[in-house]
């Protein structure tokens, strides 16, 4: 059973990464909390998670998905979230305490996961992968595979740009040009190259989110 870690008041240092780090934690949490909640039903099904599993949420942000995962795995399981922004981890601790859920959180990078080999049954992320430069994505996926148990699942959920040219133009100008160029199907060869099998992709129950997943067969 996992135990809630009280947030320390000592400031944490942001680890160095070449990926994009979001530091506006409280506005991000308020903006995305309700919007992303509906995707959790789909992620639960896609992740194939079971009670008692150990789950890692990479780029956990304000911790909403990690908290949901802790509820999925129950008292015999463990859900842990990492994010490179100390501000996000602080909010995640706060959200977890408010929800009365014993999820764990710590500052960390996908390219240097602070866990032993073969720790987790599931490693997932939502709206994280597109923040990584192309050169960093393979390193992150190699680390995810390293910390997965043989047979463990990697689940990536990312933005699916609208097909309408008008809506795509709005995404480019109101959100980010990068968001308009995301295609989760481009992650498929990266997972294959990282050694994942059974790689597949498809939509979620959220209009603007799609998934790709693969299974680790050991190193």
CSV table of C-alpha atoms in Angstrom, one decimal:
chain,number,residue,atom,x,y,z
A,1,UNK,CA,0.0,0.0,0.0
A,2,UNK,CA,1.3,3.4,-0.8
A,3,UNK,CA,1.6,6.2,1.7
A,4,UNK,CA,0.9,9.9,1.2
A,5,UNK,CA,4.1,12.0,1.3
A,6,UNK,CA,3.6,15.4,2.8
A,7,UNK,CA,4.9,18.2,0.7
A,8,UNK,CA,8.1,19.6,2.0
A,9,UNK,CA,8.4,23.4,2.3
A,10,UNK,CA,12.0,23.4,1.1
A,11,UNK,CA,12.2,24.6,-2.5
A,12,UNK,CA,13.0,22.0,-5.1
A,13,UNK,CA,15.3,22.7,-8.0
A,14,UNK,CA,14.0,22.3,-11.5
A,15,UNK,CA,16.1,19.5,-13.1
A,16,UNK,CA,17.7,20.3,-16.4
A,17,UNK,CA,15.8,19.0,-19.5
A,18,UNK,CA,15.7,20.0,-23.1
A,19,UNK,CA,12.0,19.5,-23.1
A,20,UNK,CA,9.3,22.1,-22.5
A,21,UNK,CA,8.5,22.7,-18.8
A,22,UNK,CA,5.2,24.3,-17.8
A,23,UNK,CA,5.6,26.4,-14.7
A,24,UNK,CA,2.2,28.1,-14.5
A,25,UNK,CA,0.8,25.3,-12.4
A,26,UNK,CA,-2.3,26.7,-10.7
A,27,UNK,CA,-3.8,28.3,-13.9
A,28,UNK,CA,-3.0,25.1,-15.8
A,29,UNK,CA,-4.8,23.0,-13.2
A,30,UNK,CA,-7.9,25.2,-13.2
A,31,UNK,CA,-7.9,25.3,-17.0
A,32,UNK,CA,-7.4,21.6,-17.7
A,33,UNK,CA,-8.9,19.8,-14.7
A,34,UNK,CA,-12.5,19.6,-16.0
A,35,UNK,CA,-11.6,19.5,-19.6
A,36,UNK,CA,-9.4,16.4,-19.2
A,37,UNK,CA,-11.5,14.5,-16.7
A,38,UNK,CA,-13.7,12.9,-19.3
A,39,UNK,CA,-10.7,11.2,-20.9
A,40,UNK,CA,-10.0,9.2,-17.7
A,41,UNK,CA,-12.7,6.7,-18.5
A,42,UNK,CA,-11.1,5.9,-21.8
A,43,UNK,CA,-7.6,5.8,-20.3
A,44,UNK,CA,-8.7,3.3,-17.7
A,45,UNK,CA,-9.9,1.0,-20.4
A,46,UNK,CA,-6.9,1.5,-22.7
A,47,UNK,CA,-4.4,1.1,-19.9
A,48,UNK,CA,-5.7,-2.3,-18.9
A,49,UNK,CA,-4.8,-1.5,-15.3
A,50,UNK,CA,-5.8,-3.8,-12.5
A,51,UNK,CA,-6.1,-3.6,-8.7
A,52,UNK,CA,-2.7,-4.0,-7.2
A,53,UNK,CA,-0.7,-2.7,-10.2
A,54,UNK,CA,2.1,-0.2,-9.9
A,55,UNK,CA,1.6,2.8,-12.2
A,56,UNK,CA,3.8,5.7,-13.2
A,57,UNK,CA,2.4,8.9,-14.7
A,58,UNK,CA,5.2,10.7,-16.5
A,59,UNK,CA,4.8,14.5,-16.9
A,60,UNK,CA,1.9,14.3,-14.4
A,61,UNK,CA,1.3,18.0,-14.2
A,62,UNK,CA,-1.1,18.8,-11.4
A,63,UNK,CA,-1.6,15.1,-10.7
A,64,UNK,CA,-5.2,14.6,-11.7
A,65,UNK,CA,-4.5,11.4,-13.8
A,66,UNK,CA,-2.2,10.0,-11.2
A,67,UNK,CA,-4.9,10.4,-8.6
A,68,UNK,CA,-7.4,8.7,-10.8
A,69,UNK,CA,-4.9,5.8,-11.3
A,70,UNK,CA,-4.5,5.4,-7.5
A,71,UNK,CA,-8.2,4.9,-7.3
A,72,UNK,CA,-8.0,2.3,-10.1
A,73,UNK,CA,-5.3,0.2,-8.5
A,74,UNK,CA,-6.8,0.5,-5.0
A,75,UNK,CA,-5.1,0.1,-1.6
A,76,UNK,CA,-2.9,-2.8,-2.8
A,77,UNK,CA,-1.5,-0.8,-5.7
A,78,UNK,CA,0.5,2.3,-6.1
A,79,UNK,CA,0.4,5.3,-8.5
A,80,UNK,CA,3.3,7.7,-8.7
A,81,UNK,CA,3.6,10.9,-10.8
A,82,UNK,CA,6.7,12.8,-11.8
A,83,UNK,CA,7.1,16.2,-13.4
A,84,UNK,CA,10.1,18.4,-14.0
A,85,UNK,CA,8.3,21.5,-12.6
A,86,UNK,CA,8.3,21.7,-8.7
A,87,UNK,CA,5.3,24.0,-9.0
A,88,UNK,CA,3.3,21.2,-10.6
A,89,UNK,CA,4.4,18.7,-7.9
A,90,UNK,CA,3.3,21.1,-5.2
A,91,UNK,CA,-0.2,21.4,-6.7
A,92,UNK,CA,-0.3,17.6,-7.3
A,93,UNK,CA,0.4,17.0,-3.6
A,94,UNK,CA,-2.3,19.5,-2.7
A,95,UNK,CA,-4.8,17.9,-5.1
A,96,UNK,CA,-4.0,14.4,-3.7
A,97,UNK,CA,-4.5,15.5,-0.1
A,98,UNK,CA,-7.7,17.2,-1.0
A,99,UNK,CA,-9.0,14.1,-2.7
A,100,UNK,CA,-7.9,11.9,0.2
A,101,UNK,CA,-5.9,9.7,-2.2
A,102,UNK,CA,-2.4,8.3,-1.3
A,103,UNK,CA,-0.7,8.9,-4.7
A,104,UNK,CA,3.0,9.8,-4.6
A,105,UNK,CA,4.7,12.6,-6.5
A,106,UNK,CA,8.2,13.8,-7.0
A,107,UNK,CA,10.2,16.0,-9.4
A,108,UNK,CA,11.7,14.0,-12.2
A,109,UNK,CA,12.5,13.7,-15.9
A,110,UNK,CA,11.3,11.2,-18.4
A,111,UNK,CA,14.9,10.9,-19.8
A,112,UNK,CA,16.3,10.0,-16.3
A,113,UNK,CA,13.5,8.2,-14.4
A,114,UNK,CA,14.5,7.8,-10.7
A,115,UNK,CA,13.3,4.2,-10.4
A,116,UNK,CA,14.9,0.7,-10.7
A,117,UNK,CA,14.5,-1.5,-13.8
A,118,UNK,CA,11.2,-3.4,-14.0
A,119,UNK,CA,9.3,-1.4,-11.4
A,120,UNK,CA,6.0,-0.6,-13.0
A,121,UNK,CA,3.1,-2.5,-14.6
A,122,UNK,CA,2.0,0.6,-16.5
A,123,UNK,CA,3.7,3.8,-17.5
A,124,UNK,CA,1.4,6.4,-19.0
A,125,UNK,CA,1.4,10.0,-20.0
A,126,UNK,CA,-1.2,12.5,-21.2
A,127,UNK,CA,-0.3,15.6,-23.2
A,128,UNK,CA,3.4,15.2,-22.4
A,129,UNK,CA,5.1,13.6,-25.4
A,130,UNK,CA,4.7,16.6,-27.7
A,131,UNK,CA,6.6,18.7,-25.2
A,132,UNK,CA,9.8,16.7,-25.9
A,133,UNK,CA,12.1,17.6,-28.7
A,134,UNK,CA,12.5,14.9,-31.4
A,135,UNK,CA,15.9,14.0,-30.0
A,136,UNK,CA,14.6,13.5,-26.5
A,137,UNK,CA,11.6,11.3,-27.4
A,138,UNK,CA,13.7,8.1,-28.0
A,139,UNK,CA,15.6,8.6,-24.7
A,140,UNK,CA,12.3,9.0,-22.8
A,141,UNK,CA,10.8,5.9,-24.4
A,142,UNK,CA,14.0,3.9,-23.6
A,143,UNK,CA,13.7,4.9,-20.0
A,144,UNK,CA,10.0,4.1,-19.9
A,145,UNK,CA,10.8,0.6,-21.2
A,146,UNK,CA,13.6,0.2,-18.7
A,147,UNK,CA,11.3,0.8,-15.7
A,148,UNK,CA,8.5,-1.4,-17.0
A,149,UNK,CA,8.1,-5.0,-15.9
A,150,UNK,CA,8.2,-7.6,-18.7
A,151,UNK,CA,4.8,-7.5,-20.2
A,152,UNK,CA,4.1,-4.0,-18.9
A,153,UNK,CA,2.3,-1.4,-20.9
A,154,UNK,CA,3.3,2.0,-22.1
A,155,UNK,CA,0.3,4.3,-22.9
A,156,UNK,CA,0.7,7.7,-24.5
A,157,UNK,CA,-2.3,10.0,-24.9
A,158,UNK,CA,-1.8,13.2,-26.8
A,159,UNK,CA,-3.6,15.9,-28.6
A,160,UNK,CA,-5.4,15.1,-31.9
A,161,UNK,CA,-5.6,18.3,-33.9
A,162,UNK,CA,-9.0,19.1,-35.5
A,163,UNK,CA,-9.5,18.1,-39.1
A,164,UNK,CA,-11.3,21.4,-40.0
A,165,UNK,CA,-8.9,23.9,-41.5
A,166,UNK,CA,-10.6,26.7,-39.6
A,167,UNK,CA,-10.3,25.0,-36.2
A,168,UNK,CA,-6.7,23.9,-37.0
A,169,UNK,CA,-6.0,27.6,-37.7
A,170,UNK,CA,-7.5,28.6,-34.4
A,171,UNK,CA,-5.3,25.9,-32.6
A,172,UNK,CA,-2.2,27.3,-34.3
A,173,UNK,CA,-2.9,30.8,-33.3
A,174,UNK,CA,-4.6,30.5,-29.9
A,175,UNK,CA,-2.7,27.5,-28.5
A,176,UNK,CA,0.5,26.7,-30.3
A,177,UNK,CA,1.7,25.9,-33.9
A,178,UNK,CA,3.2,22.7,-32.3
A,179,UNK,CA,-0.2,21.5,-31.1
A,180,UNK,CA,-1.6,21.8,-34.6
A,181,UNK,CA,1.2,19.5,-36.0
A,182,UNK,CA,0.8,16.6,-33.4
A,183,UNK,CA,0.1,13.2,-34.9
A,184,UNK,CA,0.3,10.3,-32.4
A,185,UNK,CA,0.8,7.9,-35.3
A,186,UNK,CA,4.3,9.4,-35.6
A,187,UNK,CA,5.1,7.9,-32.2
A,188,UNK,CA,4.5,4.3,-33.5
A,189,UNK,CA,8.0,3.9,-35.1
A,190,UNK,CA,9.6,5.4,-32.0
A,191,UNK,CA,7.9,2.8,-29.8
A,192,UNK,CA,9.0,0.0,-32.2
A,193,UNK,CA,12.6,1.2,-32.2
A,194,UNK,CA,12.6,1.4,-28.4
A,195,UNK,CA,11.7,-2.3,-28.3
A,196,UNK,CA,8.0,-2.2,-27.7
A,197,UNK,CA,5.7,-4.8,-29.2
A,198,UNK,CA,2.0,-5.0,-29.9
A,199,UNK,CA,2.1,-1.3,-30.8
A,200,UNK,CA,-1.3,0.2,-31.8
A,201,UNK,CA,-3.0,3.5,-32.0
A,202,UNK,CA,-6.6,4.9,-32.1
A,203,UNK,CA,-9.0,7.5,-30.7
A,204,UNK,CA,-10.1,8.0,-27.2
A,205,UNK,CA,-13.6,9.1,-26.0
A,206,UNK,CA,-12.3,12.7,-26.0
A,207,UNK,CA,-12.7,14.4,-29.3
A,208,UNK,CA,-9.2,15.9,-29.4
A,209,UNK,CA,-7.2,13.1,-27.7
A,210,UNK,CA,-5.8,10.0,-29.4
A,211,UNK,CA,-3.6,7.2,-28.0
A,212,UNK,CA,-0.7,5.0,-28.9
A,213,UNK,CA,0.5,2.1,-26.7
A,214,UNK,CA,3.0,-0.7,-26.8
A,215,UNK,CA,4.0,-3.6,-24.5
A,216,UNK,CA,7.4,-4.3,-23.1
A,217,UNK,CA,8.7,-7.8,-23.5
A,218,UNK,CA,11.8,-7.3,-21.3
A,219,UNK,CA,15.3,-6.1,-22.1
